[in-house]
């Protein structure tokens, strides 16, 4: 809309628009503000009926206290969350990247059938399969193990589908040259295709990481023992059981979202691209 | 290639070992998919025809008994109506708000990236953390809760938002939490679609004397149609799968209240609660899958019919 309108009516419209944006922005930031405020308050001030926009007394020591609170296995659950998210993200990128490339580029008689087998699972809402998946994972003896938390999440049909779409649009000439140089499918993939796909992999990777870090239902079902709690499960356990200092819970929640907030600050470009790709499924 | 007879091994490997390489690339994924998606689904369908309390290798076949039980089960039916109420609240509000923020952000030239980031930032937050803020701070039922502190200023008594069923204030808490978490995601989809609309369309309309409402009504909305349809479908499917915020906002002292149980929460307690009733749990999962598939189908049909007219 390059037409610049300086009429009073347009100016009123622009001001209204701007005011609406500022108001909405304040509302959207408010929960983050409360999280930070509560994390820095004492339990007593937090439950006082007098409202304070700023903590009456500051308690930054909450952030060290949560790591020594024996009731809250925060450090352990953070380690679990990092391990699960990192392995799952790397695993999805490799497994779906390979599969997407094979489907896009290696001629094979049953390729279309395999493709349908994969895309059919996109129609099944993932959360509905949690009961059946639990049955299989418990049969494998993987309840309350990191294996059980990580491995079933490695096979993401949507990621494979998107990688296939992406590789279909990859300039074929580059690959053909590499192929003629005798690199073969394996060498072409790792030495030519992968180095030219970092942007796309970053988009899929950041989205996978966020999903993995924030996952709740599967870790709740599988990580039943404290040693396999993710940080979300640790927070949820104390939130729903109410057996921990409330300001500590807010401090722990802030620690739990900190990695993703940092990601949003520095990798937002890839996350936005990942949202666009996964949200529209390749349209 | 010549037509000379080739050995079975060579035929299996294909030209330039293509068949072999195909499976090297695609095999790991397909194996995982079979083990963790197809086998569970098949197994679950099998279990849904059996009495399967605390066991995954049941022996007592009950035919469609579990399905009949689920259809008769008042709690299962009420979980479906809970979903309908929830979807009626969350789908239109998320749609409208994400479209509105996208339009506002797209048209502002001042600090556009800042505003986009602000609305997108809650996507980084988990449902658990949002539930904590909503339940213990914004809508805490005690006078120290933010909304209740505001009500106190207006001379109003504190409202126990989560334990009251009449009026059902908990819907306000649950819907607003998900709204905050989701709007940014769908705003990004709308923003991308808005950027794809050709500016010449607007220029032509402006020359024809179309005002901003007419431009929105006759250019923006029709151009956004595919995105709008996809967003609505995603919202609907995601609402079906709601679990995290219900579980975290409504459970207290390890107990989930008897009301406001959406389908997944209900299934969770049937199949993985004390009873470990995999037979009924699986039957419920199958029914739910069919309901979702059917709604998606009806929705698609509805949207494509409207597109033709």
Coordinates of C-alpha atoms in Angstrom, one line a residue:
Chain A
X1 CA 0.0 0.0 0.0
X2 CA 2.2 2.7 -1.3
X3 CA -0.5 5.3 -1.4
X4 CA 0.2 7.9 1.3
X5 CA -2.9 9.5 2.6
X6 CA -2.5 12.6 4.8
X7 CA -6.1 13.4 5.3
X8 CA -7.3 14.0 8.9
X9 CA -9.4 10.8 8.7
X10 CA -6.4 8.7 7.7
X11 CA -4.4 10.3 10.5
X12 CA -7.1 9.3 13.0
X13 CA -7.2 5.8 11.6
X14 CA -3.4 5.5 11.9
X15 CA -3.5 6.8 15.5
X16 CA -6.3 4.4 16.5
X17 CA -4.3 1.5 14.9
X18 CA -1.2 2.5 16.8
X19 CA -3.1 2.8 20.1
X20 CA -4.6 -0.6 19.5
X21 CA -1.2 -2.1 18.8
X22 CA 0.4 -0.6 21.9
X23 CA -2.5 -1.8 24.1
X24 CA -2.4 -5.3 22.7
X25 CA 1.4 -5.4 23.1
X26 CA 1.0 -4.4 26.8
X27 CA -1.6 -7.2 27.3
X28 CA 0.6 -9.7 25.6
X29 CA 3.7 -8.8 27.7
X30 CA 1.8 -8.6 31.0
X31 CA 2.0 -12.4 31.7
X32 CA 5.8 -12.3 31.2
X33 CA 6.0 -9.3 33.5
X34 CA 4.0 -11.1 36.2
X35 CA 6.2 -14.2 35.8
X36 CA 9.3 -12.0 36.4
X37 CA 7.7 -10.0 39.3
X38 CA 6.5 -13.1 41.1
X39 CA 9.9 -14.8 40.7
X40 CA 11.5 -11.9 42.5
X41 CA 9.0 -11.7 45.3
X42 CA 8.8 -13.4 48.7
X43 CA 6.1 -16.0 49.2
X44 CA 4.5 -13.7 51.8
X45 CA 4.3 -10.6 49.6
X46 CA 3.0 -12.8 46.8
X47 CA 0.0 -13.9 48.8
X48 CA -0.7 -10.5 50.3
X49 CA -4.1 -9.1 49.2
X50 CA -2.4 -5.7 48.5
X51 CA -1.5 -5.5 44.8
X52 CA 2.1 -4.4 44.0
X53 CA 3.3 -3.8 40.5
X54 CA 6.8 -4.0 41.8
X55 CA 8.0 -6.4 44.5
X56 CA 7.9 -4.6 47.9
X57 CA 11.0 -6.5 48.8
X58 CA 13.3 -8.0 46.2
X59 CA 14.4 -11.6 46.4
X60 CA 16.8 -12.5 43.6
X61 CA 18.1 -15.3 45.9
X62 CA 14.9 -17.2 44.8
X63 CA 16.9 -18.2 41.7
X64 CA 19.7 -19.9 43.7
X65 CA 17.2 -21.2 46.3
X66 CA 15.3 -23.2 43.7
X67 CA 18.4 -25.2 42.8
X68 CA 18.9 -26.2 46.5
X69 CA 15.2 -26.9 47.2
X70 CA 15.2 -30.7 47.8
X71 CA 11.5 -30.9 47.0
X72 CA 12.0 -29.5 43.5
X73 CA 14.4 -31.6 41.4
X74 CA 15.0 -28.7 39.0
X75 CA 18.6 -29.3 37.9
X76 CA 17.9 -32.9 37.1
X77 CA 14.7 -32.1 35.1
X78 CA 16.5 -29.3 33.2
X79 CA 19.3 -31.8 32.2
X80 CA 16.6 -34.2 31.1
X81 CA 14.8 -31.6 29.1
X82 CA 18.0 -30.5 27.4
X83 CA 19.0 -34.0 26.6
X84 CA 15.6 -34.9 25.2
X85 CA 15.2 -31.8 23.1
X86 CA 18.7 -31.8 21.7
X87 CA 18.7 -35.5 20.7
X88 CA 15.1 -35.3 19.4
X89 CA 15.9 -32.2 17.2
X90 CA 19.1 -33.7 15.8
X91 CA 17.4 -37.1 15.3
X92 CA 14.4 -35.6 13.5
X93 CA 16.7 -33.6 11.2
X94 CA 18.8 -36.6 10.2
X95 CA 16.0 -39.1 10.0
X96 CA 13.5 -36.9 8.2
X97 CA 16.2 -35.2 6.1
X98 CA 17.4 -38.5 4.8
X99 CA 13.9 -39.8 4.2
X100 CA 12.8 -36.6 2.5
X101 CA 15.7 -36.7 0.2
X102 CA 15.2 -40.4 -0.7
X103 CA 11.6 -39.7 -1.5
X104 CA 12.3 -36.6 -3.5
X105 CA 15.3 -37.8 -5.5
X106 CA 15.9 -41.6 -5.6
X107 CA 13.7 -43.2 -8.3
X108 CA 12.0 -46.3 -6.9
X109 CA 9.0 -48.2 -8.0
X110 CA 7.2 -48.1 -4.7
X111 CA 8.2 -44.6 -3.8
X112 CA 4.7 -43.2 -4.2
X113 CA 3.2 -45.9 -2.1
X114 CA 5.8 -45.3 0.7
X115 CA 5.0 -41.6 0.4
X116 CA 1.3 -42.2 0.9
X117 CA 2.0 -44.5 3.9
X118 CA 3.8 -41.6 5.4
X119 CA 1.4 -38.8 4.6
X120 CA -1.6 -40.9 5.8
X121 CA -0.2 -40.6 9.4
X122 CA -0.5 -36.8 9.0
X123 CA -4.2 -37.2 9.2
X124 CA -4.1 -38.9 12.5
X125 CA -4.0 -36.4 15.3
X126 CA -0.9 -37.2 17.3
X127 CA -2.4 -36.7 20.7
X128 CA -5.0 -39.4 20.0
X129 CA -2.3 -42.0 19.6
X130 CA -1.0 -41.5 23.1
X131 CA -2.9 -44.4 24.5
X132 CA -1.8 -46.9 21.8
X133 CA 1.8 -45.5 21.9
X134 CA 1.9 -45.9 25.6
X135 CA 0.9 -49.6 25.2
X136 CA 3.8 -50.2 22.8
X137 CA 6.3 -48.3 24.8
X138 CA 5.3 -50.1 28.0
X139 CA 5.6 -53.4 26.2
X140 CA 9.1 -52.5 25.2
X141 CA 9.8 -51.8 28.9
X142 CA 10.6 -48.2 28.2
X143 CA 8.4 -46.5 30.8
X144 CA 10.3 -44.1 32.9
X145 CA 13.4 -44.2 30.6
X146 CA 14.9 -41.5 28.5
X147 CA 14.7 -43.9 25.6
X148 CA 10.9 -44.0 26.0
X149 CA 10.8 -40.2 26.1
X150 CA 13.0 -39.7 23.1
X151 CA 12.7 -42.4 20.5
X152 CA 9.0 -42.4 19.7
X153 CA 9.3 -38.7 19.0
X154 CA 12.0 -39.1 16.4
X155 CA 9.6 -40.1 13.6
X156 CA 7.8 -36.9 12.5
X157 CA 5.8 -37.4 9.3
X158 CA 5.3 -33.7 8.9
X159 CA 9.1 -33.0 9.0
X160 CA 9.7 -35.7 6.4
X161 CA 6.9 -34.4 4.2
X162 CA 8.4 -30.8 4.4
X163 CA 11.9 -32.0 3.7
X164 CA 10.6 -33.9 0.6
X165 CA 8.9 -30.7 -0.6
X166 CA 12.0 -28.7 0.0
X167 CA 14.4 -31.1 -1.8
X168 CA 12.0 -31.3 -4.8
X169 CA 12.7 -27.6 -5.2
X170 CA 16.4 -28.0 -4.8
X171 CA 18.4 -27.1 -8.0
X172 CA 18.9 -30.4 -9.7
X173 CA 22.0 -29.3 -11.7
X174 CA 24.2 -29.1 -8.7
X175 CA 23.3 -32.6 -7.6
X176 CA 23.8 -34.0 -11.1
X177 CA 27.3 -32.5 -11.3
X178 CA 28.2 -34.1 -8.0
X179 CA 26.7 -37.4 -9.0
X180 CA 28.7 -37.4 -12.2
X181 CA 31.8 -36.8 -10.1
X182 CA 31.1 -40.2 -8.6
X183 CA 29.8 -39.0 -5.2
X184 CA 26.8 -41.3 -5.4
X185 CA 23.5 -40.6 -3.5
X186 CA 25.2 -40.8 -0.1
X187 CA 28.0 -38.5 -0.9
X188 CA 25.9 -36.1 -2.9
X189 CA 23.5 -35.8 0.0
X190 CA 26.0 -35.1 2.7
X191 CA 28.6 -33.1 0.8
X192 CA 26.4 -31.1 -1.6
X193 CA 22.8 -31.1 -0.5
X194 CA 23.2 -30.8 3.3
X195 CA 25.6 -27.8 3.2
X196 CA 23.1 -25.9 1.1
X197 CA 20.1 -26.7 3.3
X198 CA 21.1 -25.1 6.6
X199 CA 18.5 -22.5 6.4
X200 CA 15.7 -24.9 5.9
X201 CA 17.1 -27.3 8.5
X202 CA 17.3 -24.4 11.0
X203 CA 13.6 -23.6 10.4
X204 CA 12.5 -27.2 11.0
X205 CA 15.1 -27.7 13.8
X206 CA 14.0 -24.7 15.9
X207 CA 10.3 -25.6 15.6
X208 CA 11.1 -29.2 16.6
X209 CA 13.2 -28.0 19.5
X210 CA 10.4 -25.8 20.8
X211 CA 7.8 -28.6 20.5
X212 CA 10.1 -31.0 22.3
X213 CA 11.0 -28.6 25.1
X214 CA 7.4 -27.7 25.7
X215 CA 6.0 -31.2 25.3
X216 CA 3.7 -32.2 28.1
X217 CA 1.4 -35.1 27.5
X218 CA 4.0 -37.7 26.4
X219 CA 6.5 -36.9 29.2
X220 CA 3.6 -37.0 31.6
X221 CA 2.6 -40.5 30.5
X222 CA 6.1 -41.9 30.1
X223 CA 8.3 -40.1 32.6
X224 CA 6.5 -41.3 35.6
X225 CA 9.5 -41.4 38.0
X226 CA 11.2 -38.3 39.3
X227 CA 14.5 -39.2 37.6
X228 CA 12.9 -38.9 34.2
X229 CA 10.9 -35.8 34.8
X230 CA 11.3 -33.0 32.2
X231 CA 11.2 -29.5 33.4
X232 CA 7.6 -29.2 32.3
X233 CA 6.6 -32.2 34.4
X234 CA 8.5 -30.9 37.4
X235 CA 6.7 -27.6 37.2
X236 CA 3.3 -29.2 36.6
X237 CA 3.7 -31.6 39.5
X238 CA 4.2 -28.8 41.9
X239 CA 1.6 -26.6 40.2
X240 CA -1.1 -29.2 40.5
X241 CA -0.1 -30.5 43.9
X242 CA 0.7 -27.1 45.4
X243 CA 3.4 -28.4 47.7
X244 CA 6.2 -25.9 47.0
X245 CA 6.9 -22.3 47.7
X246 CA 5.0 -20.3 45.1
X247 CA 7.6 -17.7 44.4
X248 CA 10.1 -20.6 43.9
X249 CA 7.7 -22.1 41.4
X250 CA 7.6 -18.9 39.4
X251 CA 11.4 -18.6 39.5
X252 CA 11.7 -22.2 38.3
X253 CA 9.2 -21.4 35.5
X254 CA 11.3 -18.4 34.4
X255 CA 14.4 -20.7 34.3
X256 CA 12.4 -23.2 32.3
X257 CA 11.4 -20.7 29.5
X258 CA 14.7 -18.9 29.5
X259 CA 16.3 -21.1 26.8
X260 CA 13.4 -20.5 24.4
X261 CA 13.2 -16.8 25.1
X262 CA 16.9 -16.6 24.2
X263 CA 16.2 -18.6 21.0
X264 CA 13.4 -16.3 20.1
X265 CA 15.7 -13.3 20.5
X266 CA 18.4 -14.7 18.3
X267 CA 16.8 -17.2 16.0
X268 CA 13.4 -15.6 15.4
X269 CA 13.9 -15.5 11.6
X270 CA 14.2 -19.3 11.5
X271 CA 11.4 -19.9 13.9
X272 CA 9.1 -17.6 11.8
X273 CA 10.0 -19.6 8.7
X274 CA 9.5 -22.8 10.6
X275 CA 6.0 -21.7 11.7
X276 CA 5.1 -20.7 8.1
X277 CA 6.3 -24.1 6.8
X278 CA 4.8 -26.3 9.4
X279 CA 1.6 -24.3 9.8
X280 CA 0.7 -24.4 6.2
X281 CA 2.1 -27.9 5.6
X282 CA 3.8 -27.0 2.3
X283 CA 1.0 -25.0 0.6
Chain B
X1 CA 20.8 -50.8 -20.0
X2 CA 20.8 -53.9 -22.0
X3 CA 18.1 -56.6 -21.8
X4 CA 20.4 -59.4 -20.6
X5 CA 19.0 -61.4 -17.8
X6 CA 20.3 -60.1 -14.4
X7 CA 20.6 -61.9 -11.1
X8 CA 17.9 -61.5 -8.5
X9 CA 20.3 -59.6 -6.2
X10 CA 21.0 -57.1 -8.9
X11 CA 17.3 -56.7 -9.7
X12 CA 16.5 -56.0 -6.0
X13 CA 19.3 -53.4 -5.9
X14 CA 18.0 -51.8 -9.0
X15 CA 19.8 -49.5 -11.4
X16 CA 22.8 -47.9 -9.8
X17 CA 21.6 -49.7 -6.6
X18 CA 18.7 -47.3 -6.5
X19 CA 16.4 -49.6 -4.6
X20 CA 19.1 -50.2 -2.0
X21 CA 19.8 -46.5 -1.6
X22 CA 16.2 -45.7 -1.4
X23 CA 15.8 -47.9 1.6
X24 CA 19.1 -46.6 3.2
X25 CA 17.6 -43.1 3.1
X26 CA 14.0 -43.8 3.8
X27 CA 14.2 -47.1 5.7
X28 CA 15.0 -45.7 9.2
X29 CA 12.1 -43.4 9.1
X30 CA 9.6 -46.0 7.7
X31 CA 10.7 -48.5 10.4
X32 CA 10.1 -45.9 13.1
X33 CA 6.8 -45.0 11.7
X34 CA 5.6 -48.6 11.6
X35 CA 6.8 -49.4 15.1
X36 CA 5.6 -46.2 16.7
X37 CA 2.5 -45.2 14.7
X38 CA 1.1 -48.1 12.7
X39 CA 1.7 -50.9 15.2
X40 CA 0.3 -48.9 18.1
X41 CA -2.8 -48.0 16.1
X42 CA -3.4 -51.6 15.0
X43 CA -2.8 -52.8 18.5
X44 CA -5.1 -50.3 20.0
X45 CA -7.9 -51.2 17.6
X46 CA -7.3 -54.9 18.6
X47 CA -7.4 -53.9 22.3
X48 CA -10.7 -52.0 21.8
X49 CA -12.5 -55.3 21.2
X50 CA -11.2 -56.9 24.5
X51 CA -11.5 -56.6 28.2
X52 CA -8.0 -55.1 28.9
X53 CA -7.7 -54.0 32.4
X54 CA -4.0 -53.6 33.4
X55 CA -2.9 -55.8 30.5
X56 CA -1.9 -55.3 26.9
X57 CA -2.3 -59.0 26.0
X58 CA -6.0 -59.5 26.8
X59 CA -7.9 -62.8 26.4
X60 CA -11.6 -61.9 26.9
X61 CA -13.1 -60.8 23.6
X62 CA -16.1 -58.4 24.1
X63 CA -16.8 -57.4 20.5
X64 CA -18.2 -53.9 20.2
X65 CA -18.9 -53.9 24.0
X66 CA -16.4 -51.3 24.8
X67 CA -17.7 -49.0 22.1
X68 CA -21.2 -49.4 23.3
X69 CA -20.1 -48.7 26.9
X70 CA -18.3 -45.5 25.7
X71 CA -21.3 -44.3 23.8
X72 CA -23.5 -44.9 26.9
X73 CA -20.9 -43.4 29.2
X74 CA -22.2 -40.1 30.4
X75 CA -18.7 -38.8 31.2
X76 CA -17.4 -39.6 27.7
X77 CA -20.4 -37.8 26.1
X78 CA -20.0 -34.9 28.4
X79 CA -16.3 -34.7 27.4
X80 CA -17.4 -34.3 23.8
X81 CA -19.8 -31.5 24.7
X82 CA -17.0 -29.9 26.7
X83 CA -15.0 -29.9 23.5
X84 CA -17.8 -28.3 21.6
X85 CA -18.1 -25.5 24.2
X86 CA -14.4 -25.1 24.2
X87 CA -14.1 -25.0 20.4
X88 CA -17.0 -22.6 20.1
X89 CA -15.0 -20.3 22.4
X90 CA -11.4 -20.7 21.2
X91 CA -11.7 -21.2 17.4
X92 CA -13.5 -17.9 16.5
X93 CA -11.6 -15.8 19.1
X94 CA -8.1 -17.1 18.0
X95 CA -9.1 -16.7 14.4
X96 CA -10.3 -13.1 14.8
X97 CA -7.5 -11.9 17.1
X98 CA -4.7 -13.4 15.0
X99 CA -6.2 -11.9 11.8
X100 CA -6.6 -8.6 13.5
X101 CA -3.0 -8.5 14.9
X102 CA -1.7 -9.6 11.5
X103 CA -3.6 -6.7 9.8
X104 CA -2.4 -4.2 12.4
X105 CA 1.2 -5.3 12.3
X106 CA 1.2 -5.5 8.4
X107 CA -0.1 -1.9 8.2
X108 CA 2.2 -0.3 10.8
X109 CA 5.4 1.1 9.6
X110 CA 6.6 2.1 13.1
X111 CA 8.4 -0.7 15.0
X112 CA 6.8 -3.4 12.9
X113 CA 9.4 -6.0 13.9
X114 CA 8.9 -5.1 17.6
X115 CA 5.2 -5.6 17.6
X116 CA 5.4 -8.8 15.6
X117 CA 7.9 -10.2 18.1
X118 CA 5.8 -9.2 21.0
X119 CA 2.7 -11.1 19.7
X120 CA 4.8 -14.0 18.6
X121 CA 6.8 -14.3 21.9
X122 CA 4.2 -16.3 23.9
X123 CA 4.7 -19.2 21.4
X124 CA 7.9 -19.8 23.3
X125 CA 6.0 -20.4 26.5
X126 CA 4.8 -23.8 27.4
X127 CA 1.2 -24.5 28.4
X128 CA 2.5 -25.5 31.9
X129 CA 4.1 -22.1 32.4
X130 CA 1.1 -20.2 31.0
X131 CA -1.1 -22.3 33.3
X132 CA 1.0 -21.3 36.3
X133 CA 0.7 -17.6 35.5
X134 CA -3.0 -17.8 34.8
X135 CA -3.9 -20.0 37.7
X136 CA -1.6 -18.6 40.4
X137 CA -1.3 -15.0 39.4
X138 CA -3.8 -13.5 36.9
X139 CA -6.9 -15.5 37.8
X140 CA -5.9 -16.7 41.3
X141 CA -9.1 -17.2 43.2
X142 CA -7.6 -15.4 46.3
X143 CA -7.6 -11.7 46.8
X144 CA -3.9 -11.5 45.9
X145 CA -4.8 -12.5 42.3
X146 CA -4.4 -9.8 39.7
X147 CA -8.0 -9.7 38.5
X148 CA -9.4 -10.0 42.0
X149 CA -7.1 -7.2 43.2
X150 CA -8.7 -5.1 40.4
X151 CA -12.2 -6.2 41.4
X152 CA -11.4 -5.2 45.0
X153 CA -10.6 -1.7 43.8
X154 CA -14.1 -1.6 42.3
X155 CA -15.5 -2.8 45.6
X156 CA -16.2 -6.3 44.3
X157 CA -15.6 -9.5 46.3
X158 CA -12.9 -11.9 45.1
X159 CA -14.1 -14.5 42.6
X160 CA -12.9 -18.1 42.9
X161 CA -12.4 -18.4 39.1
X162 CA -11.5 -22.1 39.0
X163 CA -13.7 -23.7 41.6
X164 CA -17.0 -22.0 40.5
X165 CA -19.1 -23.9 38.0
X166 CA -22.0 -21.4 38.0
X167 CA -21.2 -19.1 36.2
X168 CA -18.4 -21.2 34.7
X169 CA -15.6 -18.7 35.0
X170 CA -13.0 -21.3 34.4
X171 CA -13.8 -21.0 30.7
X172 CA -12.5 -17.5 30.8
X173 CA -9.3 -18.7 32.3
X174 CA -8.8 -21.6 29.9
X175 CA -9.7 -19.8 26.7
X176 CA -7.7 -16.7 27.5
X177 CA -4.6 -18.8 28.3
X178 CA -4.7 -20.7 25.0
X179 CA -5.5 -17.5 23.2
X180 CA -2.4 -15.8 24.5
X181 CA -0.3 -18.9 23.6
X182 CA -1.7 -19.4 20.1
X183 CA -2.4 -16.0 18.6
X184 CA 1.2 -15.3 17.6
X185 CA 1.5 -18.5 15.7
X186 CA -1.5 -17.9 13.5
X187 CA -0.7 -14.2 13.1
X188 CA 2.6 -15.3 11.5
X189 CA 0.6 -17.5 9.0
X190 CA -1.8 -14.5 8.2
X191 CA 1.2 -12.1 7.9
X192 CA 2.8 -14.4 5.4
X193 CA -0.4 -14.6 3.4
X194 CA -0.9 -10.9 3.5
X195 CA 2.5 -10.3 2.1
X196 CA 1.7 -12.6 -0.9
X197 CA -1.3 -10.3 -1.9
X198 CA -0.2 -8.3 -4.9
X199 CA -0.1 -4.5 -4.1
X200 CA -1.4 -3.8 -7.6
X201 CA -4.8 -5.2 -6.5
X202 CA -5.0 -2.5 -3.8
X203 CA -3.8 0.2 -6.2
X204 CA -6.4 -0.7 -8.7
X205 CA -9.1 -0.7 -6.0
X206 CA -8.0 2.7 -4.7
X207 CA -8.2 4.1 -8.2
X208 CA -11.7 2.7 -8.4
X209 CA -12.4 4.6 -5.3
X210 CA -12.7 1.7 -2.9
X211 CA -12.4 2.7 0.8
X212 CA -10.4 0.7 3.3
X213 CA -13.3 -1.4 4.5
X214 CA -14.2 -2.2 0.9
X215 CA -10.6 -3.1 0.1
X216 CA -10.6 -5.4 3.2
X217 CA -13.9 -6.9 2.2
X218 CA -13.3 -7.4 -1.5
X219 CA -9.5 -7.9 -1.7
X220 CA -7.9 -8.9 1.6
X221 CA -10.5 -11.4 2.8
X222 CA -10.9 -13.3 -0.6
X223 CA -7.2 -13.4 -1.0
X224 CA -6.7 -14.8 2.5
X225 CA -9.3 -17.6 1.8
X226 CA -6.9 -20.6 1.6
X227 CA -5.0 -19.4 4.6
X228 CA -8.2 -18.8 6.6
X229 CA -9.5 -22.3 5.8
X230 CA -6.2 -23.9 6.8
X231 CA -6.1 -21.8 10.0
X232 CA -9.6 -22.8 11.0
X233 CA -9.0 -26.4 10.4
X234 CA -5.8 -26.3 12.4
X235 CA -7.6 -24.5 15.2
X236 CA -10.3 -27.1 15.3
X237 CA -7.9 -30.1 15.3
X238 CA -5.8 -28.4 18.0
X239 CA -8.9 -27.7 20.1
X240 CA -9.8 -31.4 19.9
X241 CA -6.4 -32.3 21.3
X242 CA -6.5 -29.8 24.2
X243 CA -5.0 -31.4 27.3
X244 CA -2.2 -29.4 28.8
X245 CA -4.0 -26.3 30.0
X246 CA -7.0 -28.1 31.2
X247 CA -4.9 -30.5 33.2
X248 CA -2.6 -27.9 34.6
X249 CA -5.1 -25.2 35.3
X250 CA -7.9 -27.3 36.8
X251 CA -6.1 -30.0 38.8
X252 CA -5.5 -29.1 42.4
X253 CA -3.9 -31.2 45.1
X254 CA -3.5 -34.0 42.5
X255 CA -7.3 -34.1 41.8
X256 CA -9.1 -33.1 38.6
X257 CA -12.6 -31.7 39.1
X258 CA -15.6 -33.7 37.8
X259 CA -16.5 -30.9 35.3
X260 CA -14.6 -29.5 32.2
X261 CA -13.0 -32.7 31.1
X262 CA -12.2 -32.5 27.4
X263 CA -11.9 -35.8 25.5
X264 CA -8.1 -36.3 26.0
X265 CA -8.3 -35.5 29.7
X266 CA -11.1 -38.0 30.0
X267 CA -9.2 -40.7 28.1
X268 CA -6.1 -40.0 30.1
X269 CA -7.9 -40.8 33.3
X270 CA -9.6 -43.9 31.8
X271 CA -6.6 -45.5 30.2
X272 CA -3.7 -44.3 32.3
X273 CA -5.4 -43.5 35.6
X274 CA -5.8 -46.0 38.4
X275 CA -7.9 -48.4 36.4
X276 CA -5.5 -48.7 33.4
X277 CA -8.5 -49.7 31.3
X278 CA -6.9 -50.0 27.9
X279 CA -10.0 -51.6 26.3
X280 CA -12.3 -48.7 26.9
X281 CA -9.4 -46.2 26.5
X282 CA -8.6 -47.6 23.1
X283 CA -12.3 -47.6 22.0
X284 CA -12.5 -44.0 23.1
X285 CA -9.4 -43.1 21.1
X286 CA -10.8 -44.8 18.0
X287 CA -14.1 -43.0 18.4
X288 CA -12.3 -39.7 18.9
X289 CA -10.1 -40.3 15.8
X290 CA -13.2 -40.9 13.8
X291 CA -14.9 -37.8 15.1
X292 CA -11.9 -35.7 14.3
X293 CA -11.6 -37.2 10.8
X294 CA -15.3 -36.7 10.2
X295 CA -15.3 -33.1 11.4
X296 CA -12.2 -32.3 9.2
X297 CA -14.0 -33.9 6.2
X298 CA -17.2 -32.0 6.8
X299 CA -15.3 -28.8 7.3
X300 CA -13.3 -29.3 4.0
X301 CA -16.5 -30.1 2.2
X302 CA -18.2 -27.0 3.6
X303 CA -15.3 -24.8 2.7
X304 CA -15.0 -26.1 -0.8
X305 CA -18.7 -25.8 -1.4
X306 CA -18.6 -22.2 -0.3
X307 CA -15.7 -21.7 -2.6
X308 CA -17.6 -22.9 -5.6
X309 CA -20.7 -20.7 -5.0

